mmCIF file of C-alpha atoms in Angstrom:
data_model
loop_
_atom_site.group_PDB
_atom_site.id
_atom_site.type_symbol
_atom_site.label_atom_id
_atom_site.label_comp_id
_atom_site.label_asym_id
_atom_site.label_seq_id
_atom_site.Cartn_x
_atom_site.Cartn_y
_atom_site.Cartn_z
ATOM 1 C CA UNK A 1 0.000 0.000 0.000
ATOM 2 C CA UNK A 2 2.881 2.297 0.997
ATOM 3 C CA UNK A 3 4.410 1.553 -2.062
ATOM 4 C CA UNK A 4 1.900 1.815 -4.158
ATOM 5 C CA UNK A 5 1.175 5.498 -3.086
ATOM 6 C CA UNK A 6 4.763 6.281 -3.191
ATOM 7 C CA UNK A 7 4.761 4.939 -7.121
ATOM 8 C CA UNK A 8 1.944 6.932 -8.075
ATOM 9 C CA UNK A 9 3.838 10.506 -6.106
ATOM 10 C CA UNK A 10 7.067 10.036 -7.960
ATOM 11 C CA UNK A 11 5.011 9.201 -11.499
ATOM 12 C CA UNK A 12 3.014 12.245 -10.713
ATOM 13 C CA UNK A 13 6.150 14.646 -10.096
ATOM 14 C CA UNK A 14 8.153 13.154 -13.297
ATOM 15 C CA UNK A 15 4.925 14.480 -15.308
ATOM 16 C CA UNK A 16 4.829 17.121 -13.963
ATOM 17 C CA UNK A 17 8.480 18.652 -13.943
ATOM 18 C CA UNK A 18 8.974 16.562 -17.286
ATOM 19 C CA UNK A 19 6.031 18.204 -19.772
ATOM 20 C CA UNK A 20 8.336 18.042 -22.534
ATOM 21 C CA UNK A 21 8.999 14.508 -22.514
ATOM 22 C CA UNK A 22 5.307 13.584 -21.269
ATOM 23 C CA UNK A 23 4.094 15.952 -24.291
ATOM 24 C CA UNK A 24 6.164 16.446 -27.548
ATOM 25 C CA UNK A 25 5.182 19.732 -28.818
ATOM 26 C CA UNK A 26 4.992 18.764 -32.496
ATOM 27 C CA UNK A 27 3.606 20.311 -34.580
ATOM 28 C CA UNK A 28 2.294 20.663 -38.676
ATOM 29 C CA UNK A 29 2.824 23.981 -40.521
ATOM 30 C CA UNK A 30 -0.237 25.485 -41.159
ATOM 31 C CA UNK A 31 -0.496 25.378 -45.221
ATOM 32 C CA UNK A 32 -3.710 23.775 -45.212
ATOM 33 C CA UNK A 33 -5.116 26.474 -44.068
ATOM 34 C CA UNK A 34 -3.007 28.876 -46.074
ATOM 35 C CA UNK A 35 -0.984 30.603 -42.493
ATOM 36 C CA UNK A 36 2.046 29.911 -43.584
ATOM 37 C CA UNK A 37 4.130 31.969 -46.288
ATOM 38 C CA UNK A 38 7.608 31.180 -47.911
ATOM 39 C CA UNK A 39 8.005 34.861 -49.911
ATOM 40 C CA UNK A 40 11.380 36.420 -51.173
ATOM 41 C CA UNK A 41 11.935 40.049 -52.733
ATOM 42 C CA UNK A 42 15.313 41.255 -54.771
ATOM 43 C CA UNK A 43 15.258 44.457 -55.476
ATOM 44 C CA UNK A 44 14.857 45.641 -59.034
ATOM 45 C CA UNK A 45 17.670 47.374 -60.723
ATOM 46 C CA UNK A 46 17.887 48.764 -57.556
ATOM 47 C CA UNK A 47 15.138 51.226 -57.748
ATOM 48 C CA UNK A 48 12.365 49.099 -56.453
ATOM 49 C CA UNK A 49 11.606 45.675 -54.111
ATOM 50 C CA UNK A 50 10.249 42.544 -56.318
ATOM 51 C CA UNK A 51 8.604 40.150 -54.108
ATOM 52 C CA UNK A 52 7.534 36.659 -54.948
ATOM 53 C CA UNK A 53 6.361 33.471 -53.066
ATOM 54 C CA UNK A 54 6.058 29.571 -53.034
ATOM 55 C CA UNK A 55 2.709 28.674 -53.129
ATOM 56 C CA UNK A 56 3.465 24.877 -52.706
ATOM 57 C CA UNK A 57 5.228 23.620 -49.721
ATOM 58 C CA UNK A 58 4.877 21.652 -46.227
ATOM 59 C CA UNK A 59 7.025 21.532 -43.448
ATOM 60 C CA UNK A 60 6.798 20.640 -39.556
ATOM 61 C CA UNK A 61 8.637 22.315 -36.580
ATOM 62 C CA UNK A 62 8.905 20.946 -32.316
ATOM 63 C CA UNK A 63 9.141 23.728 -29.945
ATOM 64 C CA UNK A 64 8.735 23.236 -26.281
ATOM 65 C CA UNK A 65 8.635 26.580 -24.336
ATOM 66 C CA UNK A 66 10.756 24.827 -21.653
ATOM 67 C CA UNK A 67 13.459 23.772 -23.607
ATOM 68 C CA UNK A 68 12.942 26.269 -26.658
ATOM 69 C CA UNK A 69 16.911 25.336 -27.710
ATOM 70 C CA UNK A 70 15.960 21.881 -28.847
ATOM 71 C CA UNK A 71 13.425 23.515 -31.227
ATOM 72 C CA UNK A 72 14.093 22.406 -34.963
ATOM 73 C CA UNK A 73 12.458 22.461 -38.170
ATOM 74 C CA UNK A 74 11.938 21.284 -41.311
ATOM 75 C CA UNK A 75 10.623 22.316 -44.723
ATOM 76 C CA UNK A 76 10.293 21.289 -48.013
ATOM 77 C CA UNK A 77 9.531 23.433 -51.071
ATOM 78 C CA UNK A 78 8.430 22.317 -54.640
ATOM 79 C CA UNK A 79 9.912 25.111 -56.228
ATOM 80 C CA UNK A 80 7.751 25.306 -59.622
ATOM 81 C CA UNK A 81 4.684 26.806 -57.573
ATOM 82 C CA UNK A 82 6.867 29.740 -57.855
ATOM 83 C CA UNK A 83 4.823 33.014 -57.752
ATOM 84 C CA UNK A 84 5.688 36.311 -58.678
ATOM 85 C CA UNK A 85 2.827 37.778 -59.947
ATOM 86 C CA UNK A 86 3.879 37.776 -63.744
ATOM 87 C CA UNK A 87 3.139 34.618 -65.805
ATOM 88 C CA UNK A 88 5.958 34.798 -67.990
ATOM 89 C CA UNK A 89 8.712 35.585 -65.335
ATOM 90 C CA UNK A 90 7.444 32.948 -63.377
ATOM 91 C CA UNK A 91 7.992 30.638 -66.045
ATOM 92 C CA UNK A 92 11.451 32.535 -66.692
ATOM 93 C CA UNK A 93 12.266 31.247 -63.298
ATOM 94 C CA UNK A 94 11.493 28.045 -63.185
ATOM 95 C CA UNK A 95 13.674 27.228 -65.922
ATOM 96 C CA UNK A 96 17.489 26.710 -66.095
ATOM 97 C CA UNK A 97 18.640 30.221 -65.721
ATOM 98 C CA UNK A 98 17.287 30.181 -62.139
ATOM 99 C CA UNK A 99 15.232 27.576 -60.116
ATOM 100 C CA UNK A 100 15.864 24.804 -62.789
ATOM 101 C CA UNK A 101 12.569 23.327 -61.478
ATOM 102 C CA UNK A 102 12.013 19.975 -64.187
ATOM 103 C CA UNK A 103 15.859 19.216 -62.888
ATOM 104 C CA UNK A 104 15.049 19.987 -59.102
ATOM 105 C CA UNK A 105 11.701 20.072 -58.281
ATOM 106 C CA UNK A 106 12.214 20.130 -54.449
ATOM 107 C CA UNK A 107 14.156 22.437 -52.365
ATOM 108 C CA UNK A 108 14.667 21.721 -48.504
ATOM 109 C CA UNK A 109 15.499 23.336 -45.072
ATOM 110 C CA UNK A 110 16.554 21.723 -42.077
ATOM 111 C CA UNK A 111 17.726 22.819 -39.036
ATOM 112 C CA UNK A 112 20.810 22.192 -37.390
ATOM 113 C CA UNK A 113 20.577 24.431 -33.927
ATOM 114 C CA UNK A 114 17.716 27.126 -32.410
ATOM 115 C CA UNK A 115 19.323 29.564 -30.206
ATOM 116 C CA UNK A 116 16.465 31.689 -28.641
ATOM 117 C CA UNK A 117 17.308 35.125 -26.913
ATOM 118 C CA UNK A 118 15.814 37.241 -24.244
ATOM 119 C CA UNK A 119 13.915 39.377 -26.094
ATOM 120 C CA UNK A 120 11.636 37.200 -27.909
ATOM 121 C CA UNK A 121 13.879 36.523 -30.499
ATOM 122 C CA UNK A 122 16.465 33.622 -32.380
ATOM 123 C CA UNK A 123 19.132 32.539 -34.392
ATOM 124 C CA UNK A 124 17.904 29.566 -36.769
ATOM 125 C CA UNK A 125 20.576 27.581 -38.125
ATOM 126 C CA UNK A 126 20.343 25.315 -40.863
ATOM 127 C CA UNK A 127 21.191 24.014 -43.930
ATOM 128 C CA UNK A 128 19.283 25.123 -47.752
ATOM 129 C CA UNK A 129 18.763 22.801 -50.095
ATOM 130 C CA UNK A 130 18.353 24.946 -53.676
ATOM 131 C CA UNK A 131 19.010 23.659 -57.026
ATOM 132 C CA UNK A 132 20.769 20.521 -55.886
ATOM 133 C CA UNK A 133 23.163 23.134 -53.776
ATOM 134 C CA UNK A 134 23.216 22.342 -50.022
ATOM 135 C CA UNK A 135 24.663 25.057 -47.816
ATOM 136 C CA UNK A 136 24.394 26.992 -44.178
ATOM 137 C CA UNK A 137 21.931 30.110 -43.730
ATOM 138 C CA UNK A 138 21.056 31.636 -40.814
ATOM 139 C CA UNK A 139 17.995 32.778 -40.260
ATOM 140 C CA UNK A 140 16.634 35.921 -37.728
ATOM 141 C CA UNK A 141 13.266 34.662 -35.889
ATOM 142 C CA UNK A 142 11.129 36.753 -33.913
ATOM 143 C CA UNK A 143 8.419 34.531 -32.099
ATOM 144 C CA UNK A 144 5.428 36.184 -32.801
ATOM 145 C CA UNK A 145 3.275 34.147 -30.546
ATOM 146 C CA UNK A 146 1.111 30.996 -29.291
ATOM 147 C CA UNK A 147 -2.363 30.019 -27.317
ATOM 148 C CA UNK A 148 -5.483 28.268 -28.278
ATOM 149 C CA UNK A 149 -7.681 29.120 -31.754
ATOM 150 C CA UNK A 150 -11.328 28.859 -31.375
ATOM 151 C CA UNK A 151 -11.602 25.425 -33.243
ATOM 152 C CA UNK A 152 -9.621 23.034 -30.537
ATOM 153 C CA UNK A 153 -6.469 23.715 -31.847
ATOM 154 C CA UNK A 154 -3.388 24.900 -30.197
ATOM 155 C CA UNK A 155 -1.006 27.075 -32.669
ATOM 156 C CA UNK A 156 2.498 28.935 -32.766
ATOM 157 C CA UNK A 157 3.795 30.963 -34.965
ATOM 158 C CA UNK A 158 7.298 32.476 -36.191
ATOM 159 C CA UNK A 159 8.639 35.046 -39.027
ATOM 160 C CA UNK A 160 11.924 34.983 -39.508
ATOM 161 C CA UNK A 161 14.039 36.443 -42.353
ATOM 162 C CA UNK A 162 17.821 35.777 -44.251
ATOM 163 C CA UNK A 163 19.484 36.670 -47.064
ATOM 164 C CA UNK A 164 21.903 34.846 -49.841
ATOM 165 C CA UNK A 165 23.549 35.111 -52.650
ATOM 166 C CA UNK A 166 22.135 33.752 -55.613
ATOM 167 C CA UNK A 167 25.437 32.680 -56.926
ATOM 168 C CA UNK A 168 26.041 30.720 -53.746
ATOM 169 C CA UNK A 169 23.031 28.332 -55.143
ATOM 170 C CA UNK A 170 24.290 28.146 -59.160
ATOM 171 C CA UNK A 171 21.984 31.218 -60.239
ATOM 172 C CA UNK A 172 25.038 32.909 -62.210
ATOM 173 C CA UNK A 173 22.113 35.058 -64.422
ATOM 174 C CA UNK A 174 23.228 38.252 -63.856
ATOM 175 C CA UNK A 175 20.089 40.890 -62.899
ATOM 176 C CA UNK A 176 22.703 43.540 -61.766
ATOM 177 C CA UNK A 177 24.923 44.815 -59.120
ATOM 178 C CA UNK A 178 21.641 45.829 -57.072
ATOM 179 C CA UNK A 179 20.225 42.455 -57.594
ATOM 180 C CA UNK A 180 22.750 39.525 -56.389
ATOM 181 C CA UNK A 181 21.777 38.924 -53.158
ATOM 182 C CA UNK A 182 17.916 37.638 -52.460
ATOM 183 C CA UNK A 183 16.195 38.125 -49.231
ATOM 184 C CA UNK A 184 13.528 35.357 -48.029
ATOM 185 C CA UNK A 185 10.620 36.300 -45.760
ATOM 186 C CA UNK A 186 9.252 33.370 -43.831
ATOM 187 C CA UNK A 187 6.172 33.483 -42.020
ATOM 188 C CA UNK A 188 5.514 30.174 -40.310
ATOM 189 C CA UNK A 189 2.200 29.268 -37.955
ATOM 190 C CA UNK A 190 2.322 25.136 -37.286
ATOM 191 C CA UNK A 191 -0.542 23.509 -35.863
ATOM 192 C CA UNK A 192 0.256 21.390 -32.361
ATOM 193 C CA UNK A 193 -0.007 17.717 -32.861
ATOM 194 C CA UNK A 194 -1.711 16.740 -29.477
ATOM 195 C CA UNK B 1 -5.511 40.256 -112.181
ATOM 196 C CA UNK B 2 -6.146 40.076 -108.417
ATOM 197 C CA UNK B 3 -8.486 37.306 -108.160
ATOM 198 C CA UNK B 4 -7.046 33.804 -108.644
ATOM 199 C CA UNK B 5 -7.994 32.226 -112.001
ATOM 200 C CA UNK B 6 -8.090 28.256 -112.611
ATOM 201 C CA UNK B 7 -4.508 28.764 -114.409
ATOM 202 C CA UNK B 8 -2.826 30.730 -111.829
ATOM 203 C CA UNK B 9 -3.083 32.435 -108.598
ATOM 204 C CA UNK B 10 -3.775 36.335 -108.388
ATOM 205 C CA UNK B 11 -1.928 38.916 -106.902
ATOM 206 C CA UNK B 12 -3.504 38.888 -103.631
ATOM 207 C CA UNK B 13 -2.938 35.565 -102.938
ATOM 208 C CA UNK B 14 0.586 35.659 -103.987
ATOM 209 C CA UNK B 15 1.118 38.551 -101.739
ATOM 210 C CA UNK B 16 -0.342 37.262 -98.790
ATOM 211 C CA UNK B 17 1.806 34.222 -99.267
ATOM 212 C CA UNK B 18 4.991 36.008 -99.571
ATOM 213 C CA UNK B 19 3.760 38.046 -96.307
ATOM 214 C CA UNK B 20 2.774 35.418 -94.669
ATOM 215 C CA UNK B 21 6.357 33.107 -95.526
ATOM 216 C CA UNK B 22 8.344 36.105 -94.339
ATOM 217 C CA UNK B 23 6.533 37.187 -91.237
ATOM 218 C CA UNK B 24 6.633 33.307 -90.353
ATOM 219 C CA UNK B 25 10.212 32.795 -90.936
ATOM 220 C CA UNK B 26 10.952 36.718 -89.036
ATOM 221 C CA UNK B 27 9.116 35.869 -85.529
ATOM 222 C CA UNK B 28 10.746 32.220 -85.578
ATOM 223 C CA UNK B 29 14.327 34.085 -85.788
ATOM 224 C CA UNK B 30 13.076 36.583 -83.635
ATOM 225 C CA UNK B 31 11.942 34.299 -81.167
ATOM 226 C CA UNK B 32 14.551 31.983 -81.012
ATOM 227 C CA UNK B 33 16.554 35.245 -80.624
ATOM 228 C CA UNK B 34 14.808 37.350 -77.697
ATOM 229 C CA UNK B 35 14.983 34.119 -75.372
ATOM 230 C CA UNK B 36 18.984 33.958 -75.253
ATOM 231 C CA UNK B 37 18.683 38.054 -74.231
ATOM 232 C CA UNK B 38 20.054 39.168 -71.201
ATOM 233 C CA UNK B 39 18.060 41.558 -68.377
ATOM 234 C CA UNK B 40 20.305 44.273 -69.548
ATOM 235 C CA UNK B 41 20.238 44.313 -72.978
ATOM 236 C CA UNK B 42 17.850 47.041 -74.571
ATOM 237 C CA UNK B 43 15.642 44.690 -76.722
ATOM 238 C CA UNK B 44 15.075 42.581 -73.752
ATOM 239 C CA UNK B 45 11.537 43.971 -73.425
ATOM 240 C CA UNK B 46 11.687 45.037 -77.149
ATOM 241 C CA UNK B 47 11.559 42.130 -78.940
ATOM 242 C CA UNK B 48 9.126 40.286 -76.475
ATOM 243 C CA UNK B 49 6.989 42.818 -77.407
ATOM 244 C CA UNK B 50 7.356 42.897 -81.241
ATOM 245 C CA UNK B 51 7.017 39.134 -81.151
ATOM 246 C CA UNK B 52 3.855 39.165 -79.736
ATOM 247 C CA UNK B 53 2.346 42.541 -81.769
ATOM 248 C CA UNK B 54 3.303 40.813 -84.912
ATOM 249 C CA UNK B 55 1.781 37.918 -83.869
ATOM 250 C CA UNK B 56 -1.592 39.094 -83.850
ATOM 251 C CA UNK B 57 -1.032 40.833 -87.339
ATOM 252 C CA UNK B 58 -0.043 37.560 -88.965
ATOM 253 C CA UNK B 59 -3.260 36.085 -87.461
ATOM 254 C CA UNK B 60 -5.297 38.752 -89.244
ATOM 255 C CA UNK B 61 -2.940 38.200 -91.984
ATOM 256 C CA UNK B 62 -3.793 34.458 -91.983
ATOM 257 C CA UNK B 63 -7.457 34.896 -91.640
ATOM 258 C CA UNK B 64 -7.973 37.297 -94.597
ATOM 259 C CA UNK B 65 -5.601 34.652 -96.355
ATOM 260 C CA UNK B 66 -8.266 31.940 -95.765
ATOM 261 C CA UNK B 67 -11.429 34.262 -96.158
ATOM 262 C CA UNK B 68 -9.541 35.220 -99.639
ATOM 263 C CA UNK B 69 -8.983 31.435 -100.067
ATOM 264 C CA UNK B 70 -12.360 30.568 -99.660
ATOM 265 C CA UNK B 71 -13.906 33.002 -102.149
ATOM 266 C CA UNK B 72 -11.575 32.367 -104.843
ATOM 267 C CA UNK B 73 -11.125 29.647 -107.315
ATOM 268 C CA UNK B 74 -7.946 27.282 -107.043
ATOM 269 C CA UNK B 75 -5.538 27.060 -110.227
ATOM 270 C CA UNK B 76 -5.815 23.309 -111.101
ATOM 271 C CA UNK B 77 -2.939 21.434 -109.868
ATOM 272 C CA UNK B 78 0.283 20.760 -111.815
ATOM 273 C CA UNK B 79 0.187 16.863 -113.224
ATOM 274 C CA UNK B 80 2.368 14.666 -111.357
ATOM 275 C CA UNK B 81 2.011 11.123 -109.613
ATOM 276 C CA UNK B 82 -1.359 10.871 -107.072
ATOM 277 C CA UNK B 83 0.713 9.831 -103.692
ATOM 278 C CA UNK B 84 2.591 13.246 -104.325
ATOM 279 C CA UNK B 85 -0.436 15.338 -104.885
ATOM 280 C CA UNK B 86 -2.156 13.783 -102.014
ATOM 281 C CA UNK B 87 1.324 14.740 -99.987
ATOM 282 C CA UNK B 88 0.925 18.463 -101.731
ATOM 283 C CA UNK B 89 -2.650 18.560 -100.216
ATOM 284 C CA UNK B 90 -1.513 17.256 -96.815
ATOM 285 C CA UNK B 91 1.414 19.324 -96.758
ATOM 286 C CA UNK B 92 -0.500 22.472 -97.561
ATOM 287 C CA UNK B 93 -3.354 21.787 -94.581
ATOM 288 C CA UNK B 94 -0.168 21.231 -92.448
ATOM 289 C CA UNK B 95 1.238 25.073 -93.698
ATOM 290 C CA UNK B 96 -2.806 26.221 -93.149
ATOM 291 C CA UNK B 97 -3.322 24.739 -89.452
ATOM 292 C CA UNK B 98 -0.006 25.366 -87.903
ATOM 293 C CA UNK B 99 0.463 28.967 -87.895
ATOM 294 C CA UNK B 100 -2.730 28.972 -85.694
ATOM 295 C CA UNK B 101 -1.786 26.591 -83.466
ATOM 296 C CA UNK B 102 1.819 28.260 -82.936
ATOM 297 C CA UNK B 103 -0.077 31.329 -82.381
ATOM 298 C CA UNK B 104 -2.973 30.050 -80.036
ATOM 299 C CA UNK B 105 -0.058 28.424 -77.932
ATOM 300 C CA UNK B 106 2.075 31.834 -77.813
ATOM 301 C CA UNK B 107 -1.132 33.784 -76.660
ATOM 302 C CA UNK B 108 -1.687 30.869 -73.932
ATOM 303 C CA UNK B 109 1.672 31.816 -72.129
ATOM 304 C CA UNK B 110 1.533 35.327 -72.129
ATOM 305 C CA UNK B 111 -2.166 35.533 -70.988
ATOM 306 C CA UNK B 112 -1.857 32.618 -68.469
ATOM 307 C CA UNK B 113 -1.883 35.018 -65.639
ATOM 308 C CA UNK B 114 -5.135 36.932 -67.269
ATOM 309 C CA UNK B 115 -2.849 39.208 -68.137
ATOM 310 C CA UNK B 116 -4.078 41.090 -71.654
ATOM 311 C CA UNK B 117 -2.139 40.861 -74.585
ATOM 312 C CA UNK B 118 -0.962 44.283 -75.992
ATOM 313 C CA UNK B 119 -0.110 44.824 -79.417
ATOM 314 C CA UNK B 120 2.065 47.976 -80.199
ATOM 315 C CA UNK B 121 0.081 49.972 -77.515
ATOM 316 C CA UNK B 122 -2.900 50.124 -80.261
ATOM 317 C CA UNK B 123 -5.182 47.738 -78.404
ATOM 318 C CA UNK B 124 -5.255 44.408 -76.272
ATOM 319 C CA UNK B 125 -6.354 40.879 -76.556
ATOM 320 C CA UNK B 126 -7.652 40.222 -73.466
ATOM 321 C CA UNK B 127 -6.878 36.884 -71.729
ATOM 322 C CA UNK B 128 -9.343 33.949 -71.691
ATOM 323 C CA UNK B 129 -8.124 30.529 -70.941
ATOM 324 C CA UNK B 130 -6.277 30.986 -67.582
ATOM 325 C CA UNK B 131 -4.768 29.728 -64.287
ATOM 326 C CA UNK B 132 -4.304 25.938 -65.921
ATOM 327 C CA UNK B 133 -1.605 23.932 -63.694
ATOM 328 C CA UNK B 134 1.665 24.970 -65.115
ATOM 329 C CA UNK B 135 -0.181 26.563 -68.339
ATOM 330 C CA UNK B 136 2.990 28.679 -69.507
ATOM 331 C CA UNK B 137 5.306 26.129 -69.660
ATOM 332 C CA UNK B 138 3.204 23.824 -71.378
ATOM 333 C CA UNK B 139 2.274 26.497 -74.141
ATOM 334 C CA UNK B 140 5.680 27.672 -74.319
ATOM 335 C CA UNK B 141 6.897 23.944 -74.648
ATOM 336 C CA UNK B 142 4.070 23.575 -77.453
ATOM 337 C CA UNK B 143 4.846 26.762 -79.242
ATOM 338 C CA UNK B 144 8.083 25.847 -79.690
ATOM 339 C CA UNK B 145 7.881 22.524 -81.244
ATOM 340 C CA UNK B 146 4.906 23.619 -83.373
ATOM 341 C CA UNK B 147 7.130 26.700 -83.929
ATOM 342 C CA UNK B 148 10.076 24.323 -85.182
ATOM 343 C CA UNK B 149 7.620 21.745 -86.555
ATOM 344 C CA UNK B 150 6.080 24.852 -89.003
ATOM 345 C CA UNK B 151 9.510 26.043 -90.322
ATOM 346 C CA UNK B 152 10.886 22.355 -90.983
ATOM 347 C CA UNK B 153 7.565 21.813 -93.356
ATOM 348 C CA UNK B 154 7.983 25.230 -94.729
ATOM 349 C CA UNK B 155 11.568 24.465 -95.719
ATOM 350 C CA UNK B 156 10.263 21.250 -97.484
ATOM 351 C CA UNK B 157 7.516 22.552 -99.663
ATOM 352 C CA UNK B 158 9.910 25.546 -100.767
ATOM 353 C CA UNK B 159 12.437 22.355 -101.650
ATOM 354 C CA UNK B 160 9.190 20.690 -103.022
ATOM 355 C CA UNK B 161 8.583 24.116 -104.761
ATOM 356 C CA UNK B 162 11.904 24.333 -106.151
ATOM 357 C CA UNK B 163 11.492 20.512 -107.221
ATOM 358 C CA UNK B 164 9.197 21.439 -109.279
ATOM 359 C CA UNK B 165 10.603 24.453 -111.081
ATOM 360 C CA UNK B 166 13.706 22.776 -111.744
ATOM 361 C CA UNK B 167 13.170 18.574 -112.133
ATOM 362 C CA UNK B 168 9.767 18.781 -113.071
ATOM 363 C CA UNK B 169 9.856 22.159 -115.451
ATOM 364 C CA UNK B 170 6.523 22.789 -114.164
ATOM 365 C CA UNK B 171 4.985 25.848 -113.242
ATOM 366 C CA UNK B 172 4.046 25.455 -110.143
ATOM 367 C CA UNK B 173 6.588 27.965 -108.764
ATOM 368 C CA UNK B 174 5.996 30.715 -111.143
ATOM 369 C CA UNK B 175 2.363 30.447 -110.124
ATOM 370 C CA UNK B 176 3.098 31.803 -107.072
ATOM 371 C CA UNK B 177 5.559 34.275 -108.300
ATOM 372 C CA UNK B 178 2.615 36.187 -110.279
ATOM 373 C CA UNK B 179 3.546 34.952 -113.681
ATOM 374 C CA UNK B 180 0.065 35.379 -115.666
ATOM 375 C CA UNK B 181 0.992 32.393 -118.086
ATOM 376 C CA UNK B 182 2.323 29.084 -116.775
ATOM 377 C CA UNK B 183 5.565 27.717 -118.753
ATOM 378 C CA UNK B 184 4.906 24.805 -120.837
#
């Protein structure tokens, strides 16, 4: 009896100082639902921003506020739902002068280390997967925020931003001394898996 | 003098031919040509644009050609065996249907976004079929090979045409160089 009840006190305290292992916060990025937005912008000839988007992508992140450096994520893009607004650059960049979709249809992201800071912010490290090209990017998060939607759903959400150079990833088209490096824009909500 | 005749073909129609061969043979170059342009160079817009403007004109082109065609009687063919006639008539729907089809496919890509199709500034075609999954590559991959497709059959009925004037010593080809009387 004595040790029964002493069992069922030291089960009870693991749970409860152990949430992240009782509960892994998992969870689905929201494109389903269309709250979730992989966009980049170059600038053009340098006199104006040119921003564009993948329309097609999924991805899933784990974040547990109690051990937010263990955080990682992964995406993956298909890159011919590129969308810039303009049929016939769009189909300018899916072919082999940039995206070189029909050869790689997929581009990735997967993080390697999530290094939170006091002030609501993070460094995302990971590696890019683009046009067959993997390399490092770092990418600026701000944590934008969490809680319960009115549908029984628990969500979280991120934006975070980086920039590269297109050469680093095989685009050698040249669009000007303005226009080498791209900047991304990612704006990420993921659904908890409970 | 303008209308065709059953002997030979009439000015018109040898004009619109002419036009027609040209124009066909000036956007392929040009089209071939404007895709290998870099952002920076000045007919990088340019000759986007003049490919598409005088792609409309050839379609009005090719309609009146057909309209013309229609109302119009056609010389009597040049003897010769009946597998190449029936080639000659295949050859020349082939000449007929393609320049539509490489233009229906050209106006696919540039209106897939519903974007309108401006020629020269004067006015625009506005866009109709839309929004299909991946519709601009697919056109573009049609109009390409419909594009190439057209020129390689061109350059065989001008060999065909040539065939003619110089095996055969018909008149097939001065028919459609105006001549009133055919050579005998």
């Amino acid at each position: 009896m004595m040790m029964r009840k002493r069992l069922t006190a030291l089960s009870l305290a693991a749970a409860l100082t152990l949430p992240g292992l009782a509960m892994a916060e998992d969870y689905v990025i929201d494109t389903e639902g269309g709250h979730a937005f992989i966009q980049f912008r170059i600038p053009h000839l340098g006199y104006s921003w040119l921003y564009g988007r993948f329309n097609d992508f999924s991805g899933r992140f784990s974040y547990d506020e109690d051990t937010p450096s263990e955080a990682n994520i992964e995406v993956t893009i298909k890159t011919a739902s590129v969308d810039s607004n303009h049929a016939e650059r769009d189909k300018h960049l899916r072919d082999k002068d940039f995206l070189d979709v029909s050869q790689y249809p997929e581009a990735t992201f997967k993080s390697t280390s999530f290094t939170p800071k006091d002030d609501g912010t993070a460094v995302l490290k990971g590696d890019l997967t683009l046009r067959g090209i993997t390399k490092p990017v770092t990418i600026a998060v701000t944590e934008i925020g969490a809680g319960q939607d009115s549908w029984g759903g628990y969500r979280r959400g991120f934006q975070g931003t980086t920039r590269f150079a297109l050469k680093d990833f095989g685009i050698e088209r040249n669009l000007g001394p303005a226009s080498r490096d791209v900047e991304m824009i990612l704006s990420i909500e993921g659904i908890r898996q409970d | 003098m303008w209308r065709n005749t059953e002997e030979t073909y009439g000015l018109i129609a040898v004009l619109l031919h002419w036009l027609v061969a040209a124009v066909v043979i000036g956007l392929f170059a040009l089209g071939l040509w404007m895709v290998e342009l870099t952002y920076y160079d000045t007919w990088y817009r340019r000759a986007p644009d003049l490919h598409k403007g005088v792609g409309v004109m050839l379609l009005l082109a090719l309609l009146l050609r057909v309209g013309w065609r229609l109302i119009n009687p056609m010389p009597r063919p040049e003897p010769g065996p009946p597998l190449e006639q029936r080639i000659a008539v295949l050859m020349h729907a082939l000449l007929y249907l393609l320049p539509f089809l490489v233009i229906a496919s050209g106006y696919l890509i540039s209106t897939a976004d519903g974007r309108p199709l401006d020629v020269f500034g004067l006015f625009s075609i506005p866009a109709t079929l839309t929004g299909l999954p991946s519709q601009a590559d697919l056109a573009g991959d049609i109009h390409l090979v419909l594009a190439i497709a057209l020129v390689s059959l061109a350059g065989v009925h001008a060999l065909a045409a040539l065939k003619h004037h110089f095996i055969d010593r018909d008149a097939t080809l001065l028919r459609m160089l105006g001549r009133r009387s055919a050579r005998s």
